[in-house]
Coordinates of C-alpha atoms and ligand atoms in Angstrom, one line a residue:
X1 CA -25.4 4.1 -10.3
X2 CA -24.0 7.6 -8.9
X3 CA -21.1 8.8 -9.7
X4 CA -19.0 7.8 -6.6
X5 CA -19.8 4.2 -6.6
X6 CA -18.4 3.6 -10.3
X7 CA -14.8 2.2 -10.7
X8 CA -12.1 3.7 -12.7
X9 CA -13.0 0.9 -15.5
X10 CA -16.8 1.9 -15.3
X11 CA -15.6 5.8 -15.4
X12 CA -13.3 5.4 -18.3
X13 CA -15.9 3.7 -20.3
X14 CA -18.6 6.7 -19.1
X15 CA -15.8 8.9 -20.1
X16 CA -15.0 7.3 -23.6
X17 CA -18.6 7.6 -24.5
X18 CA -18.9 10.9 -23.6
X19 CA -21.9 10.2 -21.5
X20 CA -20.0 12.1 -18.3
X21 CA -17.3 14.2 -18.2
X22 CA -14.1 14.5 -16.3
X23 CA -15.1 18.3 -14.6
X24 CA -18.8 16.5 -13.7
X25 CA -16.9 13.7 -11.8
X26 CA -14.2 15.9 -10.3
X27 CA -17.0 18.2 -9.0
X28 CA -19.2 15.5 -8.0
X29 CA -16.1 13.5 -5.9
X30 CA -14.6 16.9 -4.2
X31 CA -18.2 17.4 -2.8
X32 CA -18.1 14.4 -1.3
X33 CA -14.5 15.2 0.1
X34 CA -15.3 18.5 1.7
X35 CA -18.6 16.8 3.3
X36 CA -16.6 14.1 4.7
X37 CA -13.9 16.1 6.1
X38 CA -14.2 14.5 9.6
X39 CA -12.7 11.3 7.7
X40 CA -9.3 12.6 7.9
X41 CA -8.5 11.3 4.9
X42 CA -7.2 14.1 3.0
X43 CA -4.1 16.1 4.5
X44 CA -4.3 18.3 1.0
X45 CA -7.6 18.7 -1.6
X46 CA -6.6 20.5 -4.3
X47 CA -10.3 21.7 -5.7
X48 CA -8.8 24.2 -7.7
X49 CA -6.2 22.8 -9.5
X50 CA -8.3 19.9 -9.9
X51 CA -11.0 21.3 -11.5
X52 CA -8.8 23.1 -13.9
X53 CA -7.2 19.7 -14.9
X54 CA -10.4 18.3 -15.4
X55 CA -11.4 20.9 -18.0
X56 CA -8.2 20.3 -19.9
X57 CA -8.8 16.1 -19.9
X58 CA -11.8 17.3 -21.5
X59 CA -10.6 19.0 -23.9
X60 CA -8.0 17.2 -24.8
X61 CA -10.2 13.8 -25.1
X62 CA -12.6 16.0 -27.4
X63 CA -9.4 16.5 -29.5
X64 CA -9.4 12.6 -29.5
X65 CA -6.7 12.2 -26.7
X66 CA -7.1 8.5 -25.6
X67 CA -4.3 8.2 -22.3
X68 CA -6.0 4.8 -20.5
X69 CA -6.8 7.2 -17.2
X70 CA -7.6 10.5 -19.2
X71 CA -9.9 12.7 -16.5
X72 CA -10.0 9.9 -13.7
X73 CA -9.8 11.7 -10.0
X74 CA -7.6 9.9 -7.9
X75 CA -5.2 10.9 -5.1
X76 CA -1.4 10.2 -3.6
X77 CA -0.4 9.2 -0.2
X78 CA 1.6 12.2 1.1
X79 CA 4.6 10.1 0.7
X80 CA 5.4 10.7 -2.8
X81 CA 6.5 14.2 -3.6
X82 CA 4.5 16.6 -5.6
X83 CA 5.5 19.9 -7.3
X84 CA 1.8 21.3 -7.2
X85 CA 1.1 20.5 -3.7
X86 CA 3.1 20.2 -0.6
X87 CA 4.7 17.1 0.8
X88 CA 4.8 15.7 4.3
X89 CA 5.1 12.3 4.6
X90 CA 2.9 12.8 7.5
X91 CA 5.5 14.5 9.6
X92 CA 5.7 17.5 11.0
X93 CA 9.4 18.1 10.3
X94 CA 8.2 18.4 6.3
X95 CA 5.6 20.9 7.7
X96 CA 5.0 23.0 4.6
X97 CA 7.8 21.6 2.5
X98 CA 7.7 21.6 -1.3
X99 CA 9.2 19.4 -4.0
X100 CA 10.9 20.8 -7.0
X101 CA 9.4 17.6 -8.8
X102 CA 6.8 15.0 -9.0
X103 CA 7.8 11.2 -8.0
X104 CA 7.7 9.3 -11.4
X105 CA 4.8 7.2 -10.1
X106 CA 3.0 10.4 -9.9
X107 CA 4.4 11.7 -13.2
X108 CA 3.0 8.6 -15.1
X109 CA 0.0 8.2 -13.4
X110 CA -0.7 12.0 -14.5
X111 CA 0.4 14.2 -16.7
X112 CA 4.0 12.4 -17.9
X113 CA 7.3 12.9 -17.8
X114 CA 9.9 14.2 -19.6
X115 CA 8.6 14.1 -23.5
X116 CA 6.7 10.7 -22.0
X117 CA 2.8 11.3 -21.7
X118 CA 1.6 10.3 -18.4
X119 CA -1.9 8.4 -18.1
X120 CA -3.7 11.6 -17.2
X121 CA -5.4 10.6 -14.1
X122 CA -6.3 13.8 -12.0
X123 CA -4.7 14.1 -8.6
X124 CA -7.5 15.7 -6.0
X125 CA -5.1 16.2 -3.3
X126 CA -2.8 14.0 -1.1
X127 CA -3.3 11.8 1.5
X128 CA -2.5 10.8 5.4
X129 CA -0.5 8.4 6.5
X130 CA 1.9 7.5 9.2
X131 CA 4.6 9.4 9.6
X132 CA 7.1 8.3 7.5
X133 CA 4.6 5.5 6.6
X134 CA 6.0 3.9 10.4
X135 CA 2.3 1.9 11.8
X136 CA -0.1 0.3 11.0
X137 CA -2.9 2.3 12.1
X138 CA -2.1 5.7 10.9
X139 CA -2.4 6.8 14.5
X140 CA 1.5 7.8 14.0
X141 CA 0.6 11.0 11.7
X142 CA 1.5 14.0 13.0
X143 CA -1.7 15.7 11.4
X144 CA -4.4 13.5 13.3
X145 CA -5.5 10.3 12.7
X146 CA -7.5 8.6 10.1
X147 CA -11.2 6.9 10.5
X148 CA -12.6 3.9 9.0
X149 CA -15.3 4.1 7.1
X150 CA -17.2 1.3 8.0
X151 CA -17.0 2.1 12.0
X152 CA -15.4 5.4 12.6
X153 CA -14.0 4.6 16.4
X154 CA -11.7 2.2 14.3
X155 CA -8.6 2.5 12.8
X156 CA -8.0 2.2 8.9
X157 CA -5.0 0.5 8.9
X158 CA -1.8 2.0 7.7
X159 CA 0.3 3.1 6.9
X160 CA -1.5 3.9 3.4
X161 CA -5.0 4.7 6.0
X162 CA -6.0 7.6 4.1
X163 CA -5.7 6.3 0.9
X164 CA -7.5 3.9 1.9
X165 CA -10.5 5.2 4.0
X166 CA -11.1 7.7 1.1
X167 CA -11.4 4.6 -1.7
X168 CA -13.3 3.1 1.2
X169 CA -16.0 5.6 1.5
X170 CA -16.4 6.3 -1.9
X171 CA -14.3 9.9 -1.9
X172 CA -11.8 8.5 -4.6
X173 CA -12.4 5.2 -7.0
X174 CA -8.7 5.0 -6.7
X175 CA -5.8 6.0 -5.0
X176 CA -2.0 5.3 -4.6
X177 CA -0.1 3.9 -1.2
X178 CA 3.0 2.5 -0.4
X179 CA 4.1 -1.0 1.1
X180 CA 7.4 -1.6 3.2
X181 CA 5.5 -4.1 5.7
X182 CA 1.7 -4.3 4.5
X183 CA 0.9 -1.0 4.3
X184 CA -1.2 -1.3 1.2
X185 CA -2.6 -4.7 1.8
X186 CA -3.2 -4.4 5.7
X187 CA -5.2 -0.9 5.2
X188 CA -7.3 -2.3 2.1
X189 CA -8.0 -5.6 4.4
X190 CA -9.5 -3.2 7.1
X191 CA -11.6 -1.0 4.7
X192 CA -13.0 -3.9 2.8
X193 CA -10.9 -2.8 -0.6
X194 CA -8.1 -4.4 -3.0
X195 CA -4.9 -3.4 -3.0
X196 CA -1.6 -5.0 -4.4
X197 CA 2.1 -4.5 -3.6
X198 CA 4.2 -5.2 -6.6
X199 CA 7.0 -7.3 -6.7
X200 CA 9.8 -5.2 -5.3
X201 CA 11.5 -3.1 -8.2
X202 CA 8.2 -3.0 -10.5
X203 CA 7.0 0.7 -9.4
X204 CA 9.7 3.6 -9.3
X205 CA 11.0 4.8 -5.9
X206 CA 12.0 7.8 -7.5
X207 CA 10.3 10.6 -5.2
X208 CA 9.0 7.8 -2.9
X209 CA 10.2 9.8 0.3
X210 CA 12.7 6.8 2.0
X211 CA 11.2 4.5 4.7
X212 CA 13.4 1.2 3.6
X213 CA 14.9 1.6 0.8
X214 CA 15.4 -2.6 0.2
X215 CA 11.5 -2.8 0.8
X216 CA 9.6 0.1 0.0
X217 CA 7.4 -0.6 -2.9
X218 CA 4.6 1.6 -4.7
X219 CA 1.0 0.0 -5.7
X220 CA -2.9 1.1 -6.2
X221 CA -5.2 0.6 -3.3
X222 CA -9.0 0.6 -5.5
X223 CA -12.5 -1.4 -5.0
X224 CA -11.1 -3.9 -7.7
X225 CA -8.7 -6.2 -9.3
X226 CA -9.2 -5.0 -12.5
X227 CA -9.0 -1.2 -11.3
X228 CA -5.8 -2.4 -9.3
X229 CA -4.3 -3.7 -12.9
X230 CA -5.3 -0.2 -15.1
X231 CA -3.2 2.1 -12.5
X232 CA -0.5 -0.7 -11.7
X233 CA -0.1 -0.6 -15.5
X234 CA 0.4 3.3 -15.5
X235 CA 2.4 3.6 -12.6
X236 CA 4.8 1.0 -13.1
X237 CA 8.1 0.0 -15.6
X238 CA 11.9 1.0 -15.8
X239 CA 13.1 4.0 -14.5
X240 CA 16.7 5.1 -15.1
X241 CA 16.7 7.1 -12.2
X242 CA 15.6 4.6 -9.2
X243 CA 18.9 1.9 -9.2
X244 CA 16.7 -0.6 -8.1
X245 CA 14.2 -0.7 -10.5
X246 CA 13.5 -3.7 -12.8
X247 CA 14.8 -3.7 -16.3
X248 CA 11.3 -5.1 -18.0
X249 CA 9.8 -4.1 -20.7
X250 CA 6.0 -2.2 -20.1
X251 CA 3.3 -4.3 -19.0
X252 CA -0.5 -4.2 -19.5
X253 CA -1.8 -6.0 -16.2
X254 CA -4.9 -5.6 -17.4
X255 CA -4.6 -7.6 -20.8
X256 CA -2.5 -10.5 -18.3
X257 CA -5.4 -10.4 -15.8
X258 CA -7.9 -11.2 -18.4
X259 CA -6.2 -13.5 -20.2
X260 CA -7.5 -17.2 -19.9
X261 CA -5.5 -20.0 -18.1
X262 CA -4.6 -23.0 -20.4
X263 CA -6.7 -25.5 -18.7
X264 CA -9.6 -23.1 -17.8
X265 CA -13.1 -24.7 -19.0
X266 CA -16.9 -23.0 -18.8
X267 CA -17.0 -22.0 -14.9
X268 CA -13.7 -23.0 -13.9
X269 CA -11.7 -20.0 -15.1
X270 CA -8.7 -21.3 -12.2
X271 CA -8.8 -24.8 -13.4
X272 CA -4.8 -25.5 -13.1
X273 CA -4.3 -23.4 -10.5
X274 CA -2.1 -24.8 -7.3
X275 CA -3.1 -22.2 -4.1
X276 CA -0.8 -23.0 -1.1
X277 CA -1.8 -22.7 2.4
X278 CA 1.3 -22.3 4.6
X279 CA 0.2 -23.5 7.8
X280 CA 1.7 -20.7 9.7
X281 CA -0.5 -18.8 8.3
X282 CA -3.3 -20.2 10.4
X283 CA -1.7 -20.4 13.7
X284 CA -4.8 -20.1 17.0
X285 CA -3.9 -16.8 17.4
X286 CA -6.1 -15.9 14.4
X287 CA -9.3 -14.3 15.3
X288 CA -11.6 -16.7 14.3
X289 CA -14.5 -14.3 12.4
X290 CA -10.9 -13.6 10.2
X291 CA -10.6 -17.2 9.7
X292 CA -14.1 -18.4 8.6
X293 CA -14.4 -15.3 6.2
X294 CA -10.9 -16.1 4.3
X295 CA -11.9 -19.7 4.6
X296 CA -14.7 -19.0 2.9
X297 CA -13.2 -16.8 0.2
X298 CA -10.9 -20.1 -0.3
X299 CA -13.6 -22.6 -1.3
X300 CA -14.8 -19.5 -3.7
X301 CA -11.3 -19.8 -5.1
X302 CA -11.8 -23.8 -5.5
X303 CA -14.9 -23.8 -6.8
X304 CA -13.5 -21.7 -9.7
X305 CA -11.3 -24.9 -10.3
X306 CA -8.4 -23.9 -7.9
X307 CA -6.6 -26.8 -6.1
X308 CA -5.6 -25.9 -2.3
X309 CA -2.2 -27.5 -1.1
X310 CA -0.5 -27.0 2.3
X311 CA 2.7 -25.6 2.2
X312 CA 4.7 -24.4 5.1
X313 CA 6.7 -21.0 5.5
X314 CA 8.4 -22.2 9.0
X315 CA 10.0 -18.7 9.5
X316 CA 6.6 -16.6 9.4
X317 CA 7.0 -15.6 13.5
X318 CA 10.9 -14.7 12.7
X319 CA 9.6 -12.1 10.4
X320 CA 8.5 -9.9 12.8
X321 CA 12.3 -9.6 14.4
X322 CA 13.6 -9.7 11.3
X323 CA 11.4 -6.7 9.5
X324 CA 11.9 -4.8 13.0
X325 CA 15.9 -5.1 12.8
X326 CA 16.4 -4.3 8.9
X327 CA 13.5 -1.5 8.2
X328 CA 14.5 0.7 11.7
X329 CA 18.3 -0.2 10.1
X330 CA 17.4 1.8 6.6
X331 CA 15.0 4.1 8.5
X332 CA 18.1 5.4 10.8
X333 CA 20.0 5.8 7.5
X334 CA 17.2 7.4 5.3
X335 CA 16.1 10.1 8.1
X336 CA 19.4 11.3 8.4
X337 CA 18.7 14.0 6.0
X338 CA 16.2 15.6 8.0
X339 CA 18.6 17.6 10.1
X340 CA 16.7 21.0 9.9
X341 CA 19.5 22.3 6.8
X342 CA 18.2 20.5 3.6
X343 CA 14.6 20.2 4.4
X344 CA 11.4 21.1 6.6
X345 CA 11.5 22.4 10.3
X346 CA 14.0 24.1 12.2
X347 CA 14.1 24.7 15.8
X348 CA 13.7 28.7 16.2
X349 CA 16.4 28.7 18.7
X350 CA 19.3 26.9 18.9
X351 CA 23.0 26.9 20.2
X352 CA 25.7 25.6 18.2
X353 CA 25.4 23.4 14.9
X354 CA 24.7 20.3 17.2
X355 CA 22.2 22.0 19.1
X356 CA 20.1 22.9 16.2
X357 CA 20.7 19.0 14.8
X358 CA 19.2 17.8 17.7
X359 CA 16.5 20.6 18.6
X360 CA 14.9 20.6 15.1
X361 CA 14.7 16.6 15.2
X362 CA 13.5 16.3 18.6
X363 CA 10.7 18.9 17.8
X364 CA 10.1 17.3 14.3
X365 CA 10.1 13.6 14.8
X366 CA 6.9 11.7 16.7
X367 CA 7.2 9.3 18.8
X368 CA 7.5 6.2 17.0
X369 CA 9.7 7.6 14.2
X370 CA 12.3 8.3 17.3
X371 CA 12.1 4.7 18.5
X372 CA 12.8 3.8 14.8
X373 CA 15.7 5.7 14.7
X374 CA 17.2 4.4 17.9
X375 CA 16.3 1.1 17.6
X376 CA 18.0 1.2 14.0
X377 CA 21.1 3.1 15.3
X378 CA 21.7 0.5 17.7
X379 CA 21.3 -2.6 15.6
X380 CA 23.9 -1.0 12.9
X381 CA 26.4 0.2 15.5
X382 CA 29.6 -1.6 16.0
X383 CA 29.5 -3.8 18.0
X384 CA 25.9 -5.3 18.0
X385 CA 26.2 -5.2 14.0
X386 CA 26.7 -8.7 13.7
X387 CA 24.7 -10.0 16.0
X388 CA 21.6 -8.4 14.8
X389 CA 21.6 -6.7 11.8
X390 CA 23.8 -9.1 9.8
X391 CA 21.7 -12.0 11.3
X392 CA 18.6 -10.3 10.6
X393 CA 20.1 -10.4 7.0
X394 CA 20.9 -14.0 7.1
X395 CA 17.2 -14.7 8.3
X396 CA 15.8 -12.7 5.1
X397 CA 17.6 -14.7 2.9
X398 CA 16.5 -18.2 4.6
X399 CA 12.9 -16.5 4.4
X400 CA 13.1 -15.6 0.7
X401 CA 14.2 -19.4 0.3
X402 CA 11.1 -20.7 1.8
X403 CA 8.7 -19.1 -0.2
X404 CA 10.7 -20.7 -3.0
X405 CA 10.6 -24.3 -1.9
X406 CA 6.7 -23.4 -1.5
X407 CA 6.4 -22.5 -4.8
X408 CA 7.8 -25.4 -6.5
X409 CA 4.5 -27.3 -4.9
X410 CA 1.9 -23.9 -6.2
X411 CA 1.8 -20.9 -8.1
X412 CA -0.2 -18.5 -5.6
X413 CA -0.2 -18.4 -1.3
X414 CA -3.4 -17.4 0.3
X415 CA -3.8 -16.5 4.1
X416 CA -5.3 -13.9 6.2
X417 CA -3.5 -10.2 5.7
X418 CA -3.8 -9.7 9.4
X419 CA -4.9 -11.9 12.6
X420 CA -7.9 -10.0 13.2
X421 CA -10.6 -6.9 11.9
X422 CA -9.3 -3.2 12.4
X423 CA -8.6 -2.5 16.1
X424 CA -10.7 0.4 18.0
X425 CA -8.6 3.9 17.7
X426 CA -6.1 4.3 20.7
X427 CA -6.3 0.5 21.4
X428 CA -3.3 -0.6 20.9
X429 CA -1.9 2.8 21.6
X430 CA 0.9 2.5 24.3
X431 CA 1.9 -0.9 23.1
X432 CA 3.7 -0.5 19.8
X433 CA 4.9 -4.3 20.7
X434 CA 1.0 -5.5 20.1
X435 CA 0.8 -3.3 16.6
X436 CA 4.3 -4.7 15.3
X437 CA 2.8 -8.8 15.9
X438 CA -0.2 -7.9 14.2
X439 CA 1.7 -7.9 10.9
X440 CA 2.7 -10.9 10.8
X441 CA 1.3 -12.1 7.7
X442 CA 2.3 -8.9 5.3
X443 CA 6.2 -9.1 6.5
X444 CA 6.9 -12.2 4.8
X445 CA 6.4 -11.4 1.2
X446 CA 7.7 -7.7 1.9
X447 CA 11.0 -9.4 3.2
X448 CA 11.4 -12.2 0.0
X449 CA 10.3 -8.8 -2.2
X450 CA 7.0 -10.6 -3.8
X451 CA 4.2 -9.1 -4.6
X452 CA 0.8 -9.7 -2.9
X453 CA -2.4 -8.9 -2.7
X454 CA -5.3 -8.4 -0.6
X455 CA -9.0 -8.3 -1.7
X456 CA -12.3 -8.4 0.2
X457 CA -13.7 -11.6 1.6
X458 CA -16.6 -10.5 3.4
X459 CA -17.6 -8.9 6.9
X460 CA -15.9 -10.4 10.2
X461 CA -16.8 -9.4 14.1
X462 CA -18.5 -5.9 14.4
X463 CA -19.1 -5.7 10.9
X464 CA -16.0 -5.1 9.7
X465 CA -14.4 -6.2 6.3
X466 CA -12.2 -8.8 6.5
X467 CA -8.9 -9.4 3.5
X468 CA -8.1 -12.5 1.9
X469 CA -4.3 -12.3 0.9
X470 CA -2.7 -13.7 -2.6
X471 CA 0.9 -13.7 -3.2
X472 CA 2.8 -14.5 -6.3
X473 CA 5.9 -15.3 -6.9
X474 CA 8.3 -12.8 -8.3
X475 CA 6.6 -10.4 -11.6
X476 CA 3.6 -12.8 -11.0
X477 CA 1.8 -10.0 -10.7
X478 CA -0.7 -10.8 -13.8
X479 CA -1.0 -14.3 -12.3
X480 CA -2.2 -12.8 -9.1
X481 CA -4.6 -10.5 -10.6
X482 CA -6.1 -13.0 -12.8
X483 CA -7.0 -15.3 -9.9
X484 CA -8.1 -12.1 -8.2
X485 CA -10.6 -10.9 -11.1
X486 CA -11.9 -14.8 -11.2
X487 CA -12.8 -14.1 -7.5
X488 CA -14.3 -10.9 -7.8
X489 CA -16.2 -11.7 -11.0
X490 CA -18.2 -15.1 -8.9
X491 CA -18.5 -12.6 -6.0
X492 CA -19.8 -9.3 -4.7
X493 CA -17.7 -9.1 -1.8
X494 CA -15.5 -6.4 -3.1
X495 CA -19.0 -4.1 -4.0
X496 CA -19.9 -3.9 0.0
X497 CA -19.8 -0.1 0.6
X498 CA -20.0 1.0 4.6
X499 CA -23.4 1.8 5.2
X500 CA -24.8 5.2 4.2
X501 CA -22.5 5.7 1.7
Ligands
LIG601 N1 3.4 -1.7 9.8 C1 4.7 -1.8 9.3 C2 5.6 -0.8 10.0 O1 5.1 -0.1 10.8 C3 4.7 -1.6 7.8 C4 4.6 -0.2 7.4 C5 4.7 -0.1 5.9 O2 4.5 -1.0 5.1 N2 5.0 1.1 5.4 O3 6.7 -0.6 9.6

């Protein structure tokens, strides 16, 4: 097998065994990025710093260094910040902007942290998103859009697109993204990969540049479960410096995902296991190709000994108001900071100290990060507080309560990750209406804070991938990549590669 096609479990075993070495793969993988360019994955490669940190993870596993990532390339979504490369959270008011520091996910994923070795994964670069991680297509970054893979007239998904077009085609065996509203699972659904979102709290936001503060959430987008556990395992645990982050001891995701279920027996590794199917998670308006490929995916999961019970999450459709009142709320509030003093672009010429406020946002901001910011203004204004915002909150709460009642009846939900395959770039381009409904099945668990999953289940119409999503209830996270691994170890969906690559 080449080099490009091997996961991050195959690699570190190649690695460990000395039979390839971390500047061969580095070489080998920025190749592949500079040839596939045209992708628009990559808004930074860093070939030179990369190859130098290859060298040392060389070294330093020669000297017996044994850090569970040690020389494995990966990349960042230009969302978290980096000292050794710039950060723009694909915007152009962060044009050329530098952090002082890395964000701890990419501290621990890397090199470490204060006294605290990292898992010495190698970052190639960083990659495009929407700006300000706002879409679901990553037609909303202001440095061009991304392609997918598999059909290059369509979108990726976002907001996490170029992370996950480059795992996609093979550029990257792993990379990390971010989900507020789906933007890990949605974008591994459309480039036939797996991605999970952690349960909110798990990875540090420390450095995470703010989209929602109550819902943004760090996780691995890679070609597998078990490549999804080894960097969820690096990147995530307490950090002193991100209020919100969960007070739990490390975990090894990949020793949970392994890990055998009670009542599991010889070919029924899920024996035990209670899937619920909420029914709005099925509604007509489903393409049908998505249907038939997650249906499919399900009867995988119960011939593994899985048992599938209906549930109901009766407030799936009020999601979509809900998410659209509370994340433009924290959006209005997070991109305040972006005034042209602390960070980024300033207008060239300007009036007064309002003029340059309002000249160095109106040049910086795109188009949908301004509706964001207006439509967020406005809900939190006095006035219209109550009668959207704070019922927005009610309605999270109510939602969060659902998925509780579900769970006393299962352990895992399963359900499409969105109503149809990746759209055709520019589609759905002047109606952001259209691209907001079409996450209707990530906002759920993103609202109640679970974590989720999405994983390959085949081809759909056109040919393109289709995602089956799993999600857990709260630091269920093993449980979710256990069922997962079951999945992916009966079948090769998750091993389908675009063609020519
Ligand atoms: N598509 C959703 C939005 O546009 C979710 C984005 C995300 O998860 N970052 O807000």
């Amino acid at each position: 097998m080449t080099l490009h096609h091997m996961s991050v479990a195959e690699l570190a075993l190649r690695l460990a065994d000395k039979s390839v070495s971390s500047a061969e793969i580095t070489r080998h993988l920025l190749s592949r990025i500079e040839a596939q360019q045209g992708l628009g994955a990559f808004l930074q490669v860093d070939a030179e710093g990369a190859t130098a940190a290859a060298l040392a993870a060389d070294q330093r596993r020669a000297a017996g260094d044994t850090a569970s990532l040690l020389g494995i390339p990966i990349a960042h979504k230009d969302i978290f910040v980096t000292a050794g490369m710039p950060t723009t959270a694909g915007s152009r008011i962060l044009a050329g902007y530098r952090s002082p520091f890395d964000a701890t996910v990419v501290a621990r994923l890397g090199a470490g942290e204060a006294g605290q070795p990292g898992a010495g994964a190698i970052s190639l670069g960083k990659l495009n998103c929407d700006e300000f991680a706002m879409g679901s297509s990553n037609e909303n970054s202001a440095y061009g859009p991304v392609r997918n893979p598999w059909d290059r007239s369509r979108v990726p998904g976002g907001s996490s697109g170029g992370s996950a077009a480059a795992v996609a085609a093979r550029l990257l065996p792993a990379a990390t993204g971010t989900d507020t509203g789906g933007s890990i699972r949605q974008p591994a659904s459309f480039t036939g990969i797996t991605g999970i979102k952690p349960t909110y709290g798990v990875c540090s936001r420390y450095g995470m540049i703010a989209f929602a503060s109550s819902l943004d959430q760090a996780g691995p987008l890679a070609r597998s479960a078990e490549d999804c556990a080894l960097l969820l395992s690096a990147m995530s645990g307490f950090d002193a410096r991100d209020a919100t982050s969960a007070q739990r001891p490390p975990q090894d995701f990949a020793a949970q995902m392994r890990r055998p279920r009670e009542a599991a027996s010889p070919g029924k590794p899920l024996a035990g296991l209670r899937i619920g199917l909420p029914r709005e998670f099925f509604p007509d308006t489903v393409a049908p190709d998505v249907v038939k490929a997650v249906r499919h995916a399900l009867a995988e999961l119960e011939k593994l000994g899985a048992t599938l019970v209906d549930v109901s999450l009766p407030r799936t459709e009020l999601s979509i108001p809900v998410y659209y009142i509370i994340a433009p709320a924290e959006a209005s509030s997070n991109l305040s900071r972006f005034d042209g003093v602390k960070f980024g672009h300033r207008a060239a010429v300007y009036g007064d100290l309002n003029d340059m406020y309002k000249k160095s946002r109106t040049e910086g901001f795109g188009a949908e990060v301004k509706r964001r910011i207006m439509i967020g203004t406005y809900v939190l204004s006095h006035g219209y507080y109550d009668a959207y915002y704070l019922q927005a909150q009610k309605l999270r709460r109510m939602i969060a309560d659902d998925f509780q009642r579900c769970f006393a009846d299962c352990d895992l939900i399963a359900g499409p990750v969105a109503p149809s395959v990746a759209w055709k770039l520019g589609e759905k381009g002047n109606d952001p209406i259209q691209t907001y409904l079409a996450d209707i099945f990530t906002l759920p668990a993103s609202l109640a804070g679970l974590p989720g999953m999405s994983l390959p289940a085949g081809l759909g119409a056109h040919g393109m991938p289709v995602g089956l999503q799993l999600i857990g209830n709260y630091f269920a996270e093993g449980q979710l990549l256990h069922a997962a691994h079951a999945l992916q170890q009966a079948t090769d969906w998750h091993t389908q590669a675009p063609a020519g690559i």
